[in-house]
Short mmCIF file of C-alpha atoms in Angstrom, two decimals:
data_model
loop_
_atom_site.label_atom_id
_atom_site.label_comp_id
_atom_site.label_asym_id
_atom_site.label_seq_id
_atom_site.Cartn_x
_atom_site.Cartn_y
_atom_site.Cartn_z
CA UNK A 1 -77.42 18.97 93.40
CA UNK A 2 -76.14 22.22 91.65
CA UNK A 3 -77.40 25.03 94.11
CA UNK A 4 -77.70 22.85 97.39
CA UNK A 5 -75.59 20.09 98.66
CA UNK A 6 -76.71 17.85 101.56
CA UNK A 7 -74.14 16.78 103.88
CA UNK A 8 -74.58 13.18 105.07
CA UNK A 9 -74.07 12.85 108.92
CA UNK A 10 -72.83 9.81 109.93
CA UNK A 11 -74.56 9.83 113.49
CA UNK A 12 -78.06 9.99 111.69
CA UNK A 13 -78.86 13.67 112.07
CA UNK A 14 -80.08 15.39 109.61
CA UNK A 15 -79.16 18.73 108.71
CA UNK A 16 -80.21 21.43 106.23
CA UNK A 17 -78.91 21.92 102.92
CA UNK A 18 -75.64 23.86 102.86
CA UNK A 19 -75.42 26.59 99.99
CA UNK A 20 -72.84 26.95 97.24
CA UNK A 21 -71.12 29.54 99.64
CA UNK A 22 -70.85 27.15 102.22
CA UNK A 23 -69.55 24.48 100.05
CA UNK A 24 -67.22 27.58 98.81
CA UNK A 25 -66.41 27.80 102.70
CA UNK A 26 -65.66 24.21 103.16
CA UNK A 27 -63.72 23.68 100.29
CA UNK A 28 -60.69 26.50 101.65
CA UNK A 29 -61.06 24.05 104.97
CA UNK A 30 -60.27 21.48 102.70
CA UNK A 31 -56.73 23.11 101.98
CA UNK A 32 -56.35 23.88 105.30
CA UNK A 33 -56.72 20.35 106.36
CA UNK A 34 -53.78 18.99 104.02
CA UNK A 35 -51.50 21.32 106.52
CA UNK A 36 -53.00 20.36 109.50
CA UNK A 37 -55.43 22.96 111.69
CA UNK A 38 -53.56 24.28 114.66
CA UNK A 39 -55.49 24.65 117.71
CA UNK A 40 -57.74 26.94 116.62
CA UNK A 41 -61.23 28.40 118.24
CA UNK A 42 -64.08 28.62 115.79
CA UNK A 43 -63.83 32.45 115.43
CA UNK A 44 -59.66 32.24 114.56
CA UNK A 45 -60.97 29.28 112.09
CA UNK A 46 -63.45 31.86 110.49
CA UNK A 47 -60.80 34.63 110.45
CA UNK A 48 -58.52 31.99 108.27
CA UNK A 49 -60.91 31.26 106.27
CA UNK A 50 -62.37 34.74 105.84
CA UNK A 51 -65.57 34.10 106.64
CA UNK A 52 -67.63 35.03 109.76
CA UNK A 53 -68.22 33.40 112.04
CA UNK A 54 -71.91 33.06 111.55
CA UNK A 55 -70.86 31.39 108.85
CA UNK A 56 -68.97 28.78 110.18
CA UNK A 57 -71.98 27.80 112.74
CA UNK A 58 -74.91 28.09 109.85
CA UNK A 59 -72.47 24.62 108.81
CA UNK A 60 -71.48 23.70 111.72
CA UNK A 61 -72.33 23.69 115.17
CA UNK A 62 -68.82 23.25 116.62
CA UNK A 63 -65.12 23.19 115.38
CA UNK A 64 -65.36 19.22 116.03
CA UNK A 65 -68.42 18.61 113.89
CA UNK A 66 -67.17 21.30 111.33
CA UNK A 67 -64.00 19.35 111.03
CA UNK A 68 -65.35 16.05 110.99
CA UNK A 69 -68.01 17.00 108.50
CA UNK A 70 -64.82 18.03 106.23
CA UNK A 71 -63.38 15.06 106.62
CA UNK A 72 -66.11 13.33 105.94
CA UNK A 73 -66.63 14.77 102.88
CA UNK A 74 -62.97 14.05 101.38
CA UNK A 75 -63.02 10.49 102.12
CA UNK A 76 -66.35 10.12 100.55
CA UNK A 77 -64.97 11.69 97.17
CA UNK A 78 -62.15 9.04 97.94
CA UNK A 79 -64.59 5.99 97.48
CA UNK A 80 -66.54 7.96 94.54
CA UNK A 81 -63.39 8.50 93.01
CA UNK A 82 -62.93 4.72 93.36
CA UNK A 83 -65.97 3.87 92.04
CA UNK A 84 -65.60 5.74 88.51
CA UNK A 85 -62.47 4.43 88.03
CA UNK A 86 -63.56 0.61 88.20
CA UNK A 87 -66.56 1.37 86.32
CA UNK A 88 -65.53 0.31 83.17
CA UNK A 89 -63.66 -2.92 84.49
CA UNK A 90 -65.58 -6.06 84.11
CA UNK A 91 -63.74 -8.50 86.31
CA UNK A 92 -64.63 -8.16 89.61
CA UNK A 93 -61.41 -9.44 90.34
CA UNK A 94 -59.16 -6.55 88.98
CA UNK A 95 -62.22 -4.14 90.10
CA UNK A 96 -61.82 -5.30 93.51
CA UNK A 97 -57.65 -4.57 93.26
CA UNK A 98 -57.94 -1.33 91.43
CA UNK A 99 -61.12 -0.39 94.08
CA UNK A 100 -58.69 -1.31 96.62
CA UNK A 101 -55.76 0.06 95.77
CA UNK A 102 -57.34 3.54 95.41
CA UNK A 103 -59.38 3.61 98.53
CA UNK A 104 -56.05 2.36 100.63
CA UNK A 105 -54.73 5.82 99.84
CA UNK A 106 -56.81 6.74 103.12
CA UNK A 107 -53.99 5.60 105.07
CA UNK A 108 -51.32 7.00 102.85
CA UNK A 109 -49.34 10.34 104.07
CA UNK A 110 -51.85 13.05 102.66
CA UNK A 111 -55.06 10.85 104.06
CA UNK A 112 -53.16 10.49 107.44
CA UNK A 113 -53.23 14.86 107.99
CA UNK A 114 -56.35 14.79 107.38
CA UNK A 115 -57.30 11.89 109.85
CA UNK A 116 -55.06 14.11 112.62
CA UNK A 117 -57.41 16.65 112.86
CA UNK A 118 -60.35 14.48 113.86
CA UNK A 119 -60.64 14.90 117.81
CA UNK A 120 -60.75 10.93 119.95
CA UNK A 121 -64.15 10.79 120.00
CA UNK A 122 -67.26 8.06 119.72
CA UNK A 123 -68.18 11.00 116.47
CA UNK A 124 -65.09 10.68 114.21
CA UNK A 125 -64.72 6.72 115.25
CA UNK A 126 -68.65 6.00 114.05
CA UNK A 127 -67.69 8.25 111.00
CA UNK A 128 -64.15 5.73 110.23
CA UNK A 129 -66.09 2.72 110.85
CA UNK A 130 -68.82 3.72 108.87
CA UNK A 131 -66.31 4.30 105.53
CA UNK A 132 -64.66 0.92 106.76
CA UNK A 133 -68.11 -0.86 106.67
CA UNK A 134 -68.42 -0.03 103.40
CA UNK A 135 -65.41 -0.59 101.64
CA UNK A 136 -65.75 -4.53 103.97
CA UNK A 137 -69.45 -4.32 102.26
CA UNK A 138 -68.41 -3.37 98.75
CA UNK A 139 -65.52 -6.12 99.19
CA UNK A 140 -67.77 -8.65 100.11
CA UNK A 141 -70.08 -8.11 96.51
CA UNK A 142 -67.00 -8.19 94.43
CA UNK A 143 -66.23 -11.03 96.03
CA UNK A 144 -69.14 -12.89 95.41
CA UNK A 145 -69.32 -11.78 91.82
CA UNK A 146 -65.73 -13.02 91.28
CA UNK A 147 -67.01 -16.79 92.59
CA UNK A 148 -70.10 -16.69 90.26
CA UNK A 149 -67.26 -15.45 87.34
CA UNK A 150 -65.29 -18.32 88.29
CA UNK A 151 -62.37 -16.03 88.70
CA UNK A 152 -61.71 -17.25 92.45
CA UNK A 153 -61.70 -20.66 94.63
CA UNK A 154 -64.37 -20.67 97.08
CA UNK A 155 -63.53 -19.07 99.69
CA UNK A 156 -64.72 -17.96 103.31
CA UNK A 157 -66.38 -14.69 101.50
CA UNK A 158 -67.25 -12.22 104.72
CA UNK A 159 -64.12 -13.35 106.43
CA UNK A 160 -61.57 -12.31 102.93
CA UNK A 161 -63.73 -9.02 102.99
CA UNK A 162 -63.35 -7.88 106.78
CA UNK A 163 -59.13 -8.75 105.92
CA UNK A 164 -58.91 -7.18 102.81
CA UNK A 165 -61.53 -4.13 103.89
CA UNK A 166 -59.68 -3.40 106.91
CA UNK A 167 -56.17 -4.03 106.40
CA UNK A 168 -55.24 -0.70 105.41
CA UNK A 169 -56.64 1.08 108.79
CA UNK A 170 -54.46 -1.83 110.72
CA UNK A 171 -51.59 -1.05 109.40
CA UNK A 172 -52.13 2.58 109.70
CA UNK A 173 -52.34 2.40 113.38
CA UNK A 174 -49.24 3.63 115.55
CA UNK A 175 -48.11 0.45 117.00
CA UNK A 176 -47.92 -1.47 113.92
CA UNK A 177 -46.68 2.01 111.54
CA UNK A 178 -43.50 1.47 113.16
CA UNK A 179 -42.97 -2.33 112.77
CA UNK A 180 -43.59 -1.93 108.91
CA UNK A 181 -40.61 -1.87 106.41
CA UNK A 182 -42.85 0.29 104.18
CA UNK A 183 -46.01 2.63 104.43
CA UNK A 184 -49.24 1.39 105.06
CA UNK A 185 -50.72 2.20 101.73
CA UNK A 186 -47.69 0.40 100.58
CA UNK A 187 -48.09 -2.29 102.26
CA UNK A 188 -51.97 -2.88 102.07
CA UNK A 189 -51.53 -2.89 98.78
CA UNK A 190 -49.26 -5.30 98.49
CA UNK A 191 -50.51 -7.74 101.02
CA UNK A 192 -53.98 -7.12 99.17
CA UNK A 193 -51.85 -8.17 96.07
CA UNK A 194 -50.43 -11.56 97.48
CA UNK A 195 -54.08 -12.29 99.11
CA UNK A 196 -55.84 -11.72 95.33
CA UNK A 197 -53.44 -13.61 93.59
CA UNK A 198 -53.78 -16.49 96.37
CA UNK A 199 -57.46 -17.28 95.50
CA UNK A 200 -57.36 -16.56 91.57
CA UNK A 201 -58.22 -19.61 89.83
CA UNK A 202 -55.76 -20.65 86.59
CA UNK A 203 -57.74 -20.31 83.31
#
């Protein structure tokens, strides 16, 4: 995908194929994001970005969507970034902590702007729950490849991979952010830590 990029939609819509100035467009929102957008109307967002505002709509049909497409975007480079760096790991064990480790950075202080500027809506929740799913999913597989290794007792697999898979978001939420001694990328990671080394079997 060198001269056209599809962006996934989590609500099932499909859209066209964005072109390399587009993804030009939405990489500057990118950097914008890590500050935080200000409440901005579509044409102010295009005059930030430089852009016109035709622009903005041939991606986007609204500030919400544009953002949340954004968004989107970054946290699916998160779990791809994941991905390549367990690729190489042959214990699903230590792929699982490393996988986890990296993709609990989504509730760590740079994730957390990012996250700010999705508006309360049924969109941006489907789109969280959807990168959730998958990380509770991929959990479950490593999992289950770690029991057939050996490397763990048997365990209750789909109820360790909704814990592990969705501690990090848990912990990120306001009511509990406060109660914590540490961050909640901190401390996923180091609950995710005591859980893994819980169900490890002694060689």
């Amino acid at each position: 995908m060198h001269v056209t990029e599809k962006i996934k939609v989590i609500s099932g819509k499909s859209v066209k194929p964005i072109t390399d100035k587009h993804k030009q467009v939405i990489d500057k929102l990118e950097l914008m994001l890590e500050k935080g957008i200000p409440d901005l109307t579509m044409s102010e967002l295009a005059a930030k970005l430089k852009v016109s505002l035709r622009t903005l709509y041939e991606i986007a049909p609204s500030k919400d969507h544009l953002i949340r497409m954004t968004v989107n975007r970054i946290l699916m480079k998160l779990g791809k970034e994941a991905l390549d760096k367990i690729a190489e790991i042959n214990s699903p064990l230590e792929k699982l902590k490393k996988y986890l480790q990296h993709v609990n950075q989504a509730v760590g202080p740079r994730f957390k702007v990012y996250l700010q500027n999705l508006g309360n809506n049924i969109q941006s929740k489907e789109m969280i729950d959807y990168h959730e799913d998958y990380i509770i999913s991929y959990t479950k597989e490593l999992l289950d490849d770690a029991i057939a290794q050996k490397e763990i007792k048997t365990i209750d697999v789909q109820a360790f991979a909704l814990l592990l898979g969705g501690i990090g978001r848990d912990f990120a939420k306001d009511v509990n952010v406060e109660k914590l001694s540490d961050s909640p990328e901190k401390s996923a990671n180091s609950i995710t830590e005591i859980i893994l080394n819980g169900i490890r079997l002694e060689k």
